[in-house]
Structures are given as C-alpha cells and as structure tokens.
Short mmCIF file of C-alpha atoms in Angstrom, two decimals:
data_model
loop_
_atom_site.label_atom_id
_atom_site.label_comp_id
_atom_site.label_asym_id
_atom_site.label_seq_id
_atom_site.Cartn_x
_atom_site.Cartn_y
_atom_site.Cartn_z
CA MET A 431 20.53 28.96 15.50
CA ARG A 432 17.85 28.90 17.27
CA THR A 433 17.34 26.40 20.42
CA ASP A 434 14.75 23.89 18.48
CA ASP A 435 16.33 24.17 14.91
CA THR A 436 19.56 22.77 17.45
CA SER A 437 17.40 20.08 19.32
CA LEU A 438 15.86 19.18 15.66
CA ASN A 439 19.27 18.10 14.50
CA SER A 440 20.66 16.97 17.64
CA GLN A 441 17.50 14.38 16.30
CA ILE A 442 18.05 14.15 13.53
CA LYS A 443 22.07 13.01 13.71
CA LYS A 444 21.32 10.42 16.12
CA PHE A 445 18.05 8.90 14.63
CA ASN A 446 20.76 8.68 11.62
CA GLN A 447 23.33 7.09 14.18
CA LEU A 448 20.45 4.46 15.32
CA GLN A 449 19.21 3.32 11.06
CA ASN A 450 23.39 2.90 10.85
CA LYS A 451 23.14 0.12 13.71
CA LEU A 452 21.75 -1.00 10.26
CA ARG A 453 23.70 -1.83 8.12
CA GLN A 454 25.56 -3.33 10.93
CA TYR A 455 23.00 -6.14 11.06
CA TRP A 456 22.93 -6.12 7.38
CA GLN A 457 26.09 -8.83 7.03
CA GLY A 458 25.54 -9.18 3.41
CA LYS A 459 21.92 -10.72 4.20
CA ASP A 460 18.62 -10.04 4.45
CA LEU A 461 18.13 -8.24 7.33
CA PHE A 462 14.45 -10.01 7.19
CA GLU A 463 16.20 -13.43 6.88
CA GLN A 464 18.00 -13.47 9.49
CA ASP A 465 17.50 -15.35 12.78
CA GLY A 466 17.72 -13.81 16.51
CA TYR A 467 16.17 -10.31 16.05
CA ASP A 468 13.19 -8.06 17.80
CA ILE A 469 10.58 -6.78 14.76
CA LEU A 470 8.61 -3.82 16.40
CA VAL A 471 5.82 -3.90 13.22
CA LEU A 472 3.71 -0.32 13.02
CA PRO A 473 1.12 -1.60 10.54
CA SER A 474 -1.52 1.34 10.47
CA PHE A 475 -0.77 5.35 8.08
CA SER A 476 0.87 7.56 9.58
CA ILE A 477 -1.16 9.92 7.04
CA ASP A 478 -3.15 12.53 6.78
CA GLN A 479 -6.75 11.65 9.20
CA LYS A 480 -9.10 13.35 7.03
CA VAL A 481 -6.98 10.75 3.79
CA GLY A 482 -7.96 7.84 5.71
CA GLN A 483 -11.23 8.39 6.97
CA LYS A 484 -12.34 7.89 3.39
CA VAL A 485 -11.67 4.41 3.30
CA SER A 486 -13.77 2.14 3.60
CA GLY A 487 -12.98 0.18 6.63
CA PHE A 488 -9.66 2.01 7.18
CA LEU A 489 -8.85 1.63 10.70
CA HIS A 490 -8.74 -2.11 9.96
CA TYR A 491 -5.90 -1.87 7.66
CA GLU A 492 -2.92 -2.46 10.21
CA GLU A 493 -4.39 -6.42 8.98
CA ARG A 494 -2.43 -5.95 5.83
CA LEU A 495 1.10 -6.20 7.45
CA LEU A 496 0.16 -9.55 9.57
CA PHE A 497 1.91 -11.38 6.68
CA SER A 498 4.89 -10.96 9.13
CA LEU A 499 3.85 -13.18 11.20
CA ILE A 500 5.20 -15.48 8.98
CA ARG A 501 9.12 -14.76 10.11
CA LEU A 502 8.39 -15.58 12.16
CA LYS A 503 9.40 -18.97 11.54
CA ASN A 504 12.38 -18.32 11.80
CA PRO A 505 12.83 -20.19 15.03
CA LYS A 506 14.69 -17.55 17.38
CA THR A 507 13.07 -13.72 16.06
CA ARG A 508 10.94 -12.77 18.69
CA LEU A 509 7.90 -9.82 17.21
CA ILE A 510 6.05 -6.98 18.55
CA TYR A 511 2.88 -5.88 16.64
CA VAL A 512 1.03 -3.25 17.48
CA THR A 513 -2.05 -2.03 16.85
CA GLY A 514 -5.03 0.20 18.35
CA GLN A 515 -7.81 -1.67 18.55
CA PRO A 516 -7.44 -5.45 19.06
CA LEU A 517 -7.07 -8.68 17.21
CA SER A 518 -9.16 -11.43 16.72
CA PRO A 519 -7.10 -14.77 18.35
CA ILE A 520 -9.07 -16.18 16.01
CA ILE A 521 -7.01 -13.80 13.61
CA ILE A 522 -3.68 -14.10 14.74
CA GLU A 523 -4.57 -18.31 15.08
CA TYR A 524 -4.99 -18.64 10.90
CA TYR A 525 -1.64 -16.62 10.29
CA LEU A 526 0.64 -18.83 12.46
CA GLN A 527 -0.77 -21.92 11.90
CA LEU A 528 0.36 -21.13 8.52
CA LEU A 529 3.71 -21.25 10.27
CA PRO A 530 5.87 -24.86 9.01
CA GLY A 531 7.09 -27.22 10.58
CA ILE A 532 7.29 -24.49 13.96
CA PRO A 533 3.83 -25.38 16.45
CA PHE A 534 1.32 -22.73 16.93
CA SER A 535 2.79 -22.76 20.83
CA HIS A 536 6.39 -22.28 19.43
CA ALA A 537 5.38 -19.00 17.51
CA ARG A 538 2.90 -17.85 19.96
CA ASP A 539 5.58 -17.20 22.40
CA ARG A 540 7.97 -15.96 20.34
CA LEU A 541 4.75 -13.32 19.29
CA LEU A 542 3.78 -9.94 22.13
CA LEU A 543 0.21 -8.28 20.89
CA LEU A 544 0.43 -5.18 22.36
CA THR A 545 -2.79 -2.17 20.93
CA THR A 546 -3.98 1.03 21.98
CA TYR A 547 -7.52 0.17 23.04
CA ASP A 548 -8.34 3.67 20.46
CA ASN A 549 -10.14 3.95 17.29
CA SER A 550 -9.58 7.58 16.50
CA PHE A 551 -8.70 7.96 13.22
CA LYS A 552 -5.37 9.54 14.19
CA PRO A 553 -2.27 8.07 12.59
CA LEU A 554 -1.74 4.00 15.44
CA THR A 555 2.47 5.96 16.04
CA GLN A 556 1.17 9.29 17.32
CA LYS A 557 -1.84 6.73 19.31
CA ILE A 558 1.60 5.07 21.38
CA LEU A 559 2.77 8.18 21.22
CA GLU A 560 0.32 9.93 23.76
CA ARG A 561 0.93 6.49 25.98
CA PRO A 562 4.31 6.58 28.05
CA ARG A 563 3.39 3.14 29.93
CA LEU A 564 3.15 1.47 26.21
CA VAL A 565 6.62 2.41 25.10
CA GLU A 566 8.18 1.93 28.30
CA ARG A 567 6.80 -0.97 28.34
CA ILE A 568 7.86 -2.14 24.21
CA ARG A 569 11.07 -0.65 25.70
CA ARG A 570 11.77 -2.83 27.77
CA ALA A 571 10.61 -5.35 25.41
CA LEU A 572 13.25 -5.49 23.07
CA ARG A 573 16.52 -6.99 23.31
CA PRO A 574 19.25 -3.85 23.16
CA ASP A 575 21.28 -3.83 19.39
CA LYS A 576 18.91 -6.76 18.62
CA SER A 577 16.34 -5.00 17.48
CA TYR A 578 14.67 -2.81 14.01
CA MET A 579 11.17 -1.90 14.05
CA VAL A 580 9.32 -1.30 10.62
CA CYS A 581 6.00 0.52 9.90
CA PHE A 582 4.10 0.97 6.64
CA ASN A 583 5.24 4.14 5.99
CA SER A 584 7.53 6.57 7.49
CA THR A 585 6.67 10.07 8.99
CA TYR A 586 8.65 11.92 12.84
CA LEU A 587 5.94 10.15 13.97
CA GLU A 588 8.75 7.21 13.51
CA GLN A 589 11.59 8.78 14.08
CA GLU A 590 10.05 9.99 17.66
CA LEU A 591 9.52 6.21 18.84
CA SER A 592 12.70 5.74 17.14
CA LEU A 593 14.45 8.10 19.29
CA ARG A 594 12.21 7.01 22.37
CA LEU A 595 13.20 3.17 22.39
CA GLU A 596 16.37 3.34 21.24
CA ILE A 597 16.13 1.26 17.90
CA PRO A 598 16.44 1.96 14.51
CA LEU A 599 14.13 2.25 11.48
CA PHE A 600 14.03 0.46 8.78
CA ALA A 601 12.75 2.53 7.03
CA SER A 602 13.93 5.38 5.36
CA SER A 603 14.39 8.97 7.08
CA PRO A 604 10.83 11.50 6.92
CA GLN A 605 13.85 13.31 5.70
CA LEU A 606 13.55 11.90 2.82
CA ASN A 607 9.65 12.10 2.68
CA TYR A 608 9.45 14.70 -0.36
CA TRP A 609 10.80 12.34 -2.87
CA GLY A 610 7.76 10.27 -2.07
CA SER A 611 5.44 12.73 -2.91
CA LYS A 612 3.43 13.98 -6.27
CA SER A 613 5.93 16.70 -7.51
CA GLY A 614 9.18 15.48 -6.15
CA SER A 615 7.95 12.20 -7.95
CA ARG A 616 7.66 14.76 -11.25
CA ALA A 617 11.19 15.53 -9.97
CA ILE A 618 13.24 12.13 -9.47
CA PHE A 619 11.07 11.15 -13.29
CA SER A 620 13.00 14.21 -14.79
CA GLU A 621 16.51 13.31 -13.95
CA CYS A 622 16.38 10.50 -14.60
CA SER A 623 15.11 10.69 -18.01
CA ILE A 624 11.85 8.55 -17.43
CA PRO A 625 9.24 9.66 -19.57
CA HIS A 626 6.76 10.96 -17.62
CA PRO A 627 3.13 12.60 -18.37
CA ASP A 628 3.49 16.00 -19.28
CA GLY A 629 2.35 18.84 -15.38
CA SER A 630 2.38 21.38 -13.16
CA PRO A 631 5.14 21.81 -9.92
CA LEU A 632 3.48 21.71 -6.59
CA VAL A 633 1.50 25.20 -5.43
CA LYS A 634 0.93 26.51 -2.37
CA THR A 635 -2.85 28.28 -3.62
CA VAL A 636 -5.35 27.36 -5.45
CA ASP A 637 -5.19 30.95 -7.11
CA ASP A 638 -1.89 29.06 -8.27
CA LEU A 639 -3.26 26.01 -9.34
CA VAL A 640 -6.39 27.98 -11.17
CA LEU A 641 -3.20 29.51 -13.39
CA GLN A 642 -1.14 26.04 -13.55
CA THR A 643 -4.37 24.79 -14.89
CA ASN A 644 -4.01 27.24 -17.31
CA GLN A 645 -1.19 27.20 -18.25
CA LEU A 646 -1.10 23.23 -19.10
CA TRP A 647 -3.58 23.58 -21.08
CA GLU A 648 -2.30 25.88 -23.95
CA ARG A 649 1.13 23.37 -24.30
CA GLN A 650 -1.27 20.80 -24.67
CA PRO A 651 -4.50 22.73 -26.40
CA ASN A 652 -6.55 18.93 -27.06
CA LEU A 653 -6.25 17.35 -23.55
CA GLN A 654 -9.37 15.91 -22.84
CA LYS A 655 -8.57 15.53 -19.38
CA ILE A 656 -6.30 17.27 -16.49
CA VAL A 657 -6.06 15.75 -13.62
CA ILE A 658 -5.87 17.99 -9.71
CA LYS A 659 -3.53 15.67 -6.83
CA LEU A 660 -2.79 16.69 -3.66
CA ASN A 661 0.75 16.44 -2.79
CA GLU A 662 0.98 13.55 -0.68
CA GLY A 663 -2.77 12.09 -1.78
CA PHE A 664 -3.58 8.00 -0.59
CA SER A 665 -4.43 5.65 -3.29
CA GLY A 666 -5.70 7.37 -5.63
CA GLU A 667 -8.28 9.40 -2.98
CA GLY A 668 -6.92 12.91 -2.95
CA ASN A 669 -7.52 12.99 -7.37
CA ALA A 670 -10.07 14.79 -9.12
CA VAL A 671 -10.46 15.31 -12.51
CA LEU A 672 -10.97 18.19 -14.24
CA ASP A 673 -13.38 17.42 -17.90
CA CYS A 674 -11.57 20.09 -20.44
CA LYS A 675 -14.58 18.94 -22.41
CA LYS A 676 -17.64 20.94 -20.62
CA ILE A 677 -15.77 24.06 -20.23
CA ALA A 678 -14.43 23.34 -24.00
CA GLU A 679 -16.09 27.26 -25.78
CA PHE A 680 -12.89 28.46 -22.77
CA ALA A 681 -9.99 26.58 -24.59
CA PRO A 682 -7.42 28.05 -26.21
CA ASN A 683 -7.75 29.21 -29.97
CA LYS A 684 -11.08 29.97 -29.15
CA ALA A 685 -11.11 32.05 -25.90
CA ASN A 686 -8.61 35.12 -24.27
CA LYS A 687 -6.44 33.81 -21.72
CA SER A 688 -8.08 36.24 -19.03
CA ASP A 689 -11.57 34.23 -19.42
CA ARG A 690 -10.47 30.22 -20.18
CA ILE A 691 -9.03 31.54 -16.39
CA SER A 692 -12.16 32.61 -15.48
CA ALA A 693 -14.12 29.92 -16.61
CA ILE A 694 -11.11 27.01 -15.06
CA SER A 695 -11.48 28.39 -11.67
CA LYS A 696 -15.38 28.22 -11.50
CA SER A 697 -15.45 24.21 -13.25
CA PHE A 698 -13.29 23.19 -9.83
CA ASN A 699 -16.22 23.55 -7.99
CA GLY A 700 -17.44 20.07 -10.55
CA LEU A 701 -14.66 18.61 -10.48
CA SER A 702 -15.28 14.53 -10.91
CA PHE A 703 -13.66 13.28 -7.20
CA GLN A 704 -12.35 10.28 -6.86
CA ALA A 705 -13.09 9.72 -3.21
CA LYS A 706 -16.25 9.03 -2.21
CA GLU A 707 -18.00 12.30 -0.93
CA GLU A 708 -15.60 14.68 -1.39
CA THR A 709 -15.69 18.13 -2.14
CA TRP A 710 -14.09 20.39 -3.71
CA SER A 711 -14.87 23.03 -0.42
CA ASN A 712 -13.04 19.95 1.44
CA PHE A 713 -10.26 19.02 -1.19
CA SER A 714 -9.10 22.81 -1.60
CA SER A 715 -9.32 23.59 2.09
CA ARG A 716 -6.07 21.10 1.78
CA ILE A 717 -3.70 22.07 -0.85
CA PRO A 718 -2.76 25.41 1.98
CA GLU A 719 -1.10 21.98 3.69
CA LEU A 720 -0.84 19.20 1.23
CA GLY A 721 0.14 21.16 -1.61
CA ALA A 722 -1.48 20.08 -6.01
CA ILE A 723 0.05 19.62 -8.74
CA VAL A 724 -1.80 19.42 -12.11
CA GLU A 725 -0.83 16.29 -15.31
CA ALA A 726 -2.20 15.23 -17.95
CA PHE A 727 -4.36 13.08 -18.87
CA ILE A 728 -3.40 10.05 -20.41
CA GLU A 729 -5.75 9.06 -22.52
CA GLY A 730 -5.87 5.06 -24.89
CA GLU A 731 -8.53 2.64 -25.69
CA GLU A 732 -6.59 0.42 -24.11
CA LYS A 733 -4.75 1.88 -20.80
CA ARG A 734 -2.66 -0.46 -17.37
CA SER A 735 -1.90 0.76 -14.77
CA PRO A 736 2.15 -1.18 -13.75
CA SER A 737 3.27 -1.17 -10.86
CA VAL A 738 7.42 -0.97 -10.24
CA GLN A 739 8.71 -2.70 -6.65
CA GLY A 740 11.40 -2.13 -5.53
CA TYR A 741 14.41 -2.59 -2.48
CA ILE A 742 17.30 -0.57 -1.20
CA THR A 743 19.68 -2.86 1.45
CA PRO A 744 21.40 -0.36 4.12
CA ASN A 745 24.15 -0.63 1.99
CA GLY A 746 22.77 1.14 -0.64
CA GLU A 747 21.79 -1.47 -3.08
CA VAL A 748 19.41 -1.73 -5.19
CA LYS A 749 17.05 -4.91 -6.81
CA ILE A 750 13.68 -4.88 -7.98
CA LEU A 751 11.11 -7.03 -6.09
CA SER A 752 8.45 -7.68 -8.15
CA THR A 753 6.32 -5.67 -10.92
CA HIS A 754 2.10 -6.10 -11.45
CA ASP A 755 -0.41 -5.04 -13.54
CA GLN A 756 -2.92 -2.80 -10.32
CA ILE A 757 -5.88 -3.10 -10.91
CA LEU A 758 -8.32 0.64 -10.09
CA GLY A 759 -11.75 1.44 -10.14
CA GLY A 760 -13.38 4.39 -9.10
CA PRO A 761 -14.80 8.07 -11.15
CA ASP A 762 -11.74 7.75 -13.46
CA GLY A 763 -9.98 4.75 -13.11
CA GLN A 764 -8.35 6.02 -10.41
CA ILE A 765 -8.07 4.57 -7.60
CA TYR A 766 -6.09 0.92 -6.25
CA LEU A 767 -7.75 -2.45 -5.15
CA GLY A 768 -6.06 -5.09 -6.42
CA CYS A 769 -3.15 -6.54 -9.00
CA ARG A 770 -1.58 -9.07 -10.36
CA PHE A 771 1.13 -10.43 -10.91
CA PRO A 772 3.38 -10.44 -12.40
CA ALA A 773 2.85 -7.44 -14.11
CA ASP A 774 2.39 -8.32 -18.31
CA GLN A 775 5.51 -9.72 -20.22
CA ALA A 776 5.13 -7.35 -22.53
CA TYR A 777 6.21 -4.76 -20.47
CA ARG A 778 7.59 -6.17 -17.39
CA LEU A 779 11.31 -6.02 -18.43
CA GLU A 780 11.10 -2.36 -18.94
CA LEU A 781 9.17 -1.80 -15.69
CA GLN A 782 11.92 -3.90 -13.95
CA ALA A 783 15.15 -1.28 -15.50
CA LEU A 784 13.12 2.19 -15.37
CA GLY A 785 12.32 0.55 -11.41
CA LEU A 786 16.05 0.64 -10.94
CA LYS A 787 17.16 3.71 -12.60
CA ILE A 788 13.79 5.45 -10.01
CA GLY A 789 15.73 3.10 -7.15
CA GLN A 790 19.21 4.18 -8.06
CA ALA A 791 18.55 8.05 -7.91
CA LEU A 792 16.41 6.64 -3.87
CA ALA A 793 19.08 5.05 -3.20
CA LYS A 794 22.01 8.48 -4.04
CA ARG A 795 20.09 9.75 -1.07
CA GLY A 796 20.44 7.96 1.30
CA ALA A 797 16.40 5.41 1.07
CA MET A 798 16.67 2.28 2.20
CA GLU A 799 13.47 -1.03 1.89
CA ARG A 800 10.76 -0.60 -0.01
CA TYR A 801 9.81 1.73 -2.52
CA GLY A 802 7.01 1.02 -5.48
CA VAL A 803 6.76 2.66 -8.80
CA ASP A 804 3.28 3.93 -10.65
CA PHE A 805 3.32 4.09 -14.78
CA LEU A 806 -0.39 3.99 -17.17
CA ALA A 807 0.30 1.90 -19.95
CA VAL A 808 -1.35 2.75 -23.38
CA ARG A 809 -1.12 0.24 -26.39
CA LYS A 810 -0.48 2.41 -30.04
CA VAL A 811 -1.06 -0.03 -33.33
CA THR A 812 1.57 0.73 -35.57
CA HIS A 813 3.67 -0.55 -39.29
CA GLN A 814 5.93 -1.93 -36.73
CA GLY A 815 3.15 -4.60 -34.70
CA GLU A 816 2.14 -3.32 -30.93
CA GLU A 817 4.01 -1.82 -28.60
CA TRP A 818 3.07 -0.08 -25.23
CA ASP A 819 3.48 3.47 -23.96
CA ILE A 820 4.95 3.50 -20.15
CA GLN A 821 4.63 6.26 -18.86
CA ALA A 822 5.77 7.00 -15.06
CA ILE A 823 3.40 8.77 -12.37
CA GLU A 824 4.72 8.40 -8.13
CA ILE A 825 6.76 7.37 -6.66
CA ASN A 826 6.21 5.27 -3.67
CA LEU A 827 8.60 5.48 -0.71
CA ARG A 828 6.43 3.02 1.73
CA LYS A 829 4.90 -0.14 1.88
CA GLY A 830 1.98 -0.50 -0.55
CA GLY A 831 -1.36 -2.37 -1.73
CA THR A 832 1.35 -4.73 -3.46
CA THR A 833 3.62 -5.46 -0.43
CA HIS A 834 1.97 -8.04 1.41
CA PRO A 835 0.76 -10.25 -1.30
CA PHE A 836 4.30 -10.47 -2.50
CA MET A 837 5.53 -11.06 0.36
CA THR A 838 3.24 -13.17 1.51
CA LEU A 839 3.95 -14.67 -1.36
CA LYS A 840 7.77 -15.02 -0.71
CA LEU A 841 6.81 -16.06 2.28
CA LEU A 842 4.73 -19.11 2.28
CA THR A 843 6.63 -20.67 -0.60
CA ASN A 844 10.19 -19.70 0.51
CA GLY A 845 10.71 -18.82 -3.15
CA SER A 846 12.42 -16.60 -5.33
CA TYR A 847 12.05 -13.35 -8.17
CA ASP A 848 13.70 -14.29 -11.73
CA GLU A 849 14.68 -11.35 -12.87
CA THR A 850 16.18 -12.66 -16.24
CA THR A 851 11.95 -13.25 -16.16
CA GLY A 852 9.94 -11.35 -14.82
CA LEU A 853 8.16 -14.66 -12.80
CA PHE A 854 8.60 -15.39 -9.47
CA TYR A 855 9.23 -19.67 -8.72
CA THR A 856 9.04 -21.96 -5.70
CA GLN A 857 12.29 -24.21 -4.75
CA GLN A 858 10.81 -26.93 -7.44
CA GLY A 859 10.86 -24.46 -10.01
CA GLN A 860 7.23 -23.84 -10.44
CA GLU A 861 6.02 -20.75 -11.81
CA LYS A 862 3.75 -18.99 -9.21
CA TYR A 863 0.24 -16.45 -9.69
CA TYR A 864 -1.53 -14.36 -7.66
CA ILE A 865 -4.57 -11.76 -7.83
CA ALA A 866 -4.53 -10.59 -4.84
CA SER A 867 -7.94 -7.19 -3.62
CA ASP A 868 -8.20 -4.97 -0.43
CA ASN A 869 -11.94 -4.79 -1.83
CA LEU A 870 -13.81 -7.12 -1.68
CA GLN A 871 -16.53 -5.38 -0.67
CA LYS A 872 -20.78 -5.98 -0.45
CA PRO A 873 -22.90 -5.72 1.95
CA GLN A 874 -24.09 -9.00 1.91
CA TYR A 875 -20.50 -9.87 3.40
CA ALA A 876 -21.53 -7.01 6.56
CA GLY A 877 -22.40 -9.63 9.95
CA LEU A 878 -20.03 -11.80 8.89
CA LEU A 879 -17.23 -12.69 11.52
CA PRO A 880 -13.64 -13.76 11.39
CA ASP A 881 -14.93 -16.64 13.33
CA ASP A 882 -18.23 -17.14 10.60
CA LEU A 883 -15.45 -16.33 7.69
CA MET A 884 -13.34 -19.74 9.74
CA ASP A 885 -15.92 -21.54 8.66
CA ILE A 886 -16.75 -20.78 5.64
CA ILE A 887 -13.64 -21.78 4.29
CA ALA A 888 -13.56 -24.76 6.05
CA LYS A 889 -16.39 -25.95 4.99
CA HIS A 890 -15.76 -25.29 1.32
CA HIS A 891 -11.23 -26.04 1.14
CA LEU A 892 -10.31 -22.18 1.06
CA HIS A 893 -7.23 -21.90 2.04
CA PHE A 894 -3.68 -21.70 1.05
CA ASP A 895 -2.29 -25.95 0.21
CA SER A 896 0.80 -25.88 1.64
CA SER A 897 1.30 -28.45 -0.75
CA ASN A 898 0.90 -27.88 -3.81
CA LYS A 899 1.42 -23.95 -2.54
CA THR A 900 -1.65 -22.60 -4.34
CA GLY A 901 -4.57 -20.98 -2.84
CA THR A 902 -5.94 -18.01 -0.52
CA LEU A 903 -4.75 -15.92 2.30
CA PHE A 904 -7.62 -13.75 3.46
CA HIS A 905 -6.57 -10.03 5.18
CA LEU A 906 -8.76 -7.88 6.89
CA MET A 907 -10.81 -10.10 8.26
CA GLY A 908 -11.80 -7.46 11.00
CA ALA A 909 -13.89 -5.25 8.08
CA LEU A 910 -15.76 -7.95 7.84
CA SER A 911 -19.09 -7.41 10.53
CA GLU A 912 -18.96 -3.89 10.02
CA PHE A 913 -18.12 -2.66 6.94
CA GLY A 914 -18.28 -6.15 4.54
CA LYS A 915 -15.03 -5.66 3.54
CA LEU A 916 -11.95 -8.22 2.99
CA GLY A 917 -8.77 -8.54 1.23
CA LEU A 918 -7.27 -11.61 -0.28
CA THR A 919 -4.15 -12.59 -2.18
CA CYS A 920 -5.30 -16.28 -3.93
CA ILE A 921 -2.41 -18.12 -5.04
CA GLY A 922 -1.68 -20.41 -8.39
CA ASN A 923 0.12 -22.29 -11.20
CA SER A 924 -1.64 -20.10 -13.50
CA LEU A 925 -2.49 -16.25 -13.67
CA ALA A 926 -6.56 -17.88 -14.85
CA GLU A 927 -5.87 -20.90 -11.68
CA ALA A 928 -5.01 -17.89 -9.67
CA GLU A 929 -8.16 -16.06 -11.25
CA ALA A 930 -10.58 -19.63 -11.30
CA ILE A 931 -10.06 -19.65 -7.45
CA TYR A 932 -10.73 -16.00 -7.18
CA GLN A 933 -13.24 -16.02 -8.62
CA GLN A 934 -14.41 -18.83 -6.45
CA VAL A 935 -14.26 -17.45 -3.24
CA GLU A 936 -16.24 -14.33 -4.43
CA GLN A 937 -18.84 -17.12 -5.97
CA VAL A 938 -19.32 -18.76 -2.12
CA LEU A 939 -18.93 -16.30 -0.32
CA ASP A 940 -22.45 -14.64 -2.69
CA LYS A 941 -24.52 -18.44 -1.44
CA GLU A 942 -23.01 -17.77 1.59
CA THR A 943 -24.85 -14.58 2.44
CA GLU A 944 -27.43 -14.47 0.42
CA THR A 945 -31.26 -13.91 1.74
CA ILE A 946 -33.71 -16.68 0.90
CA ASN A 947 -37.48 -16.28 1.20
CA ASP A 948 -39.24 -19.02 3.12
CA VAL A 949 -43.29 -20.18 3.22
CA SER A 950 -44.08 -17.31 5.70
CA GLY A 951 -41.78 -14.27 3.58
CA GLU A 952 -39.65 -13.40 5.87
CA LEU A 953 -36.04 -13.44 5.74
CA ILE A 954 -33.62 -15.79 6.86
CA THR A 955 -29.97 -16.73 5.76
CA PRO A 956 -29.00 -20.59 5.48
CA ASN A 957 -26.18 -22.14 5.65
CA LEU A 958 -25.53 -21.06 9.39
CA PRO A 959 -23.14 -22.78 11.73
CA ILE A 960 -24.33 -24.55 14.76
CA ILE A 961 -23.59 -23.20 18.06
CA TRP A 962 -22.49 -25.59 20.63
CA THR A 963 -23.06 -24.81 24.25
CA LEU A 964 -22.51 -26.63 27.43
#
C-alpha cells in the first residue's frame, strides 16, 4: 500500500472515531436540544466555485444558517459562527432579539463571531484552513469533549478541519457523498424500488453523454424533452434541457442511429441552460471532472415539485422532519426559488413513506444528520378520480433550501411536527404554515442597507410576533445592497395567511423603494428615515 493511501486511511479512521463521540453525546435526546455544548457553525457551501458564481449573491448565503443563533436560547450553549466576510452588527442583533426569555447581553456573550475577510468564491472551510492562526483561535475557544461542528454540506475540507480541531463533525462522512449525487440518488431509488424517471448511469465524457442520450430516446421515442444534469449540480443550476422537438426528424423510427447521434451531438450547443449565462463550452468542460447523467423530462399539465426532509441520528434512527411544495423557476422550471409548508395533503403522507424508506437506506450506509429528497408530482385524472404520480428526482445529503425555514419555525415556536398528519403544531395545538424564499429580488431593492430594512420592518410592523407566533423572519439581508436580493420566511396559521403576509412584505418593499418624479423632473426616493447627527 502506498504511503499516501496509508495516511488517508489513517485520517478516515481518526475522523470516524471523532464521529463516534456523537453517539456518546446523543444519550437518547436530540443533540441540538441539549444544553452545555459548544457548536461551531460553518454556514457556507463547499461546492464547485464555478457553480457558486452563477448564483446571485452567493457569498451572502452564509447568512441562511443564522437561525442557529436561536440555539442560544439554551443558557449554557456557546456558539462560534464563522463567515467569509463580516456580518453587519444589526443583523446579529436582529436574531438575538428573537430569543425568548434570554437577555440580549447574555446571549451575545456566548456568541463568538469570526471572519476570514476573504470575499473569494473559495469554500469557506478552505479559507479557514488556509489561516492557521484562525484555526488555532477556534480550537482554543472550544471545550474538549463538549464541542461539535455543523456545516451546510460535508466534504473532505470539513473532514480536515474536524481533524485539526479534534472535534466531531455532525454530518454525513464525505466518504458517503456519492449517495447525494445525481447518479448515487438513482442507485438508491432503484435499490428501494422508488419510482424515478428513466435515465442513464454516470458518464465522464461528452461522447458517452451523447450515446446515453440516444439510448434514452430510443427507449422512449415519444419524449419531448431530455434533462442533462451535472452529477454535483446545485439548486438546478447544473441542469440543461434538450428539446427533442427541434430535432424531431431524427427521432427513433424516423432516422438511422448514426444520423440521430450526430444530430444530438450538434444540438448540445443549443441546450436550454438553467443557470444564467451558461454555455455549452463551459458546461461540457465540467463533465470530465463532475460527471453527468441524462434523464427523461417529466411532462404534465399540472406538475409540482414536492420534497421531504429527514433526519438520521448518530445512532442510525430515521425520522421525517417535514414536507414541502417547492417553488421552482428558471427557463424550464428547474431552479429552486422557495417553498411552501407543508406539502399538499393529497400526497404528503406518501412523501413521508418514500422519504423514510430512502432515509433507512442512507442510515445503513452510515449517513447522519439531515437529508432531503426532491420529487416531481403530476396530477392525473382517471375514471376512479384524481391521483398524483410521484417520481423521485434526487437526494440531497446535506442541508438544503428548506432547512432554515423549517428550523426557524421550530425554534421560534417550540412546536413539533406530527407525522400522522404531516402538519406542524405549536405547544398550544395551533397549526402553523409558512412560505419561504431566498429569491425575493428586484433591481429597485438594490441600495437598501440592513439598517434601512430594519426601519421598514419597524415602520410597517413586518416583524415576527412572538405573542401569536406569526409574521416574517428575514435572512440574506447582506445581499440587499448589492444584489437587491432578500430571503424571508412568512409564518401564518394557515397557508392563505402565510401567502398574505408574504404579499404584504413584497408590496411594502415595492412601495418603499419606488421612485417618483418631483416637479423638477428629478427622480427621488420617498419615505427615507431621518439620520440624526450629534
């Protein structure tokens, strides 16, 4: 065995030993609900840099895990939150003021904010590892055998930081990441007999991608579209769609195989890419590194994109956390924009059953913490009535776009999810619903500072009301000024109320940022707060 292989195996063994500590910590109670631990939060994404650059305001997505600050409601919990760029103090104050029964100063004393002062698109964990003094400062701040780290997604970077700090990572081992890829997901679905679209195995060359596309089309000659996916895409940004109608004269039974393969190859230059400004030249250059698959595009007059979220304890127990109907956009409805909780009652319990089966397969492989499964649901009307055809699309072996809204609801209300109904109830038995988005974005919002947003929230009473547990919690506030982009979770006692709250927030922001002409013809912005100087 080579020396580097021996070293790698030694690192994996030590990492697994650290993760075993989580089983000792667990003691039959949710680790996050236990008090007295130090939690290191790494909120950024360890994903391909070129993928991240295509997401507007991507660096500010570090703010999506700020709901973790609400864990400081446990009076002995300490939290270290590391970011690539400094967070505005008013954003931190906004979250800490939400803590029930905990003085602001008490919570703030137990929060350590650190930053790398690095605005590059390198993964946050890589930035930390490149700064040994910062690593040492974090290590000194953590109590031995009373600490663990959490992250958005687990890679070998997070594994290395876990080893340097000698604390366990509460996430699936990076050795299991294949099962959260497009091809790994399809393997799990097949193993568990979960319905999923016809498609291909993983390929690493464009030539093989062309051949697999042809084989799929030959198996299903009536396909209208075919989806091509990078194996490690993010939020649909790594997807492209081939319109078979544009090369219909080369369809099976209309042309020979050689001509069809040639037509498919040429058509890749005209794919409908879901990421803005994507090109075939760039997309195809990622295939040898990331790999790709092809899948049948599911058609339907009424089509939805529900998802289920699950949780695997360090002891391997699986439970369902939530279901959502995802809000998708982009040229072909492949880009994640937001979600509604819960998923439609017509299929939410079926989603739970499928999600549990998939979670158990992941748990057998040693996965832990959160996972999510995305589906497509197509409404069909038969002589027996209405039914929904459910197809599994992919597994996310990490936190996702639905993680922070649900955890926000849970932490703010101290309520619980009822698997028998698929609904969420407060301690008083009140049902709760929400609509959440990371993509409330308009050009006119650009230029708003976090302080401006706080003024607007206060003026129009848009804050979360702790007395009736309804209202809005904002995130991605740092992305407002440059990108005109904001995230929010709107919580109501019904889905209609949550919708109304969301619409009110949008209408208020539109009104506060609209420009009008004064008598001289110059553009002015109304309703600006007065700035007092001393």
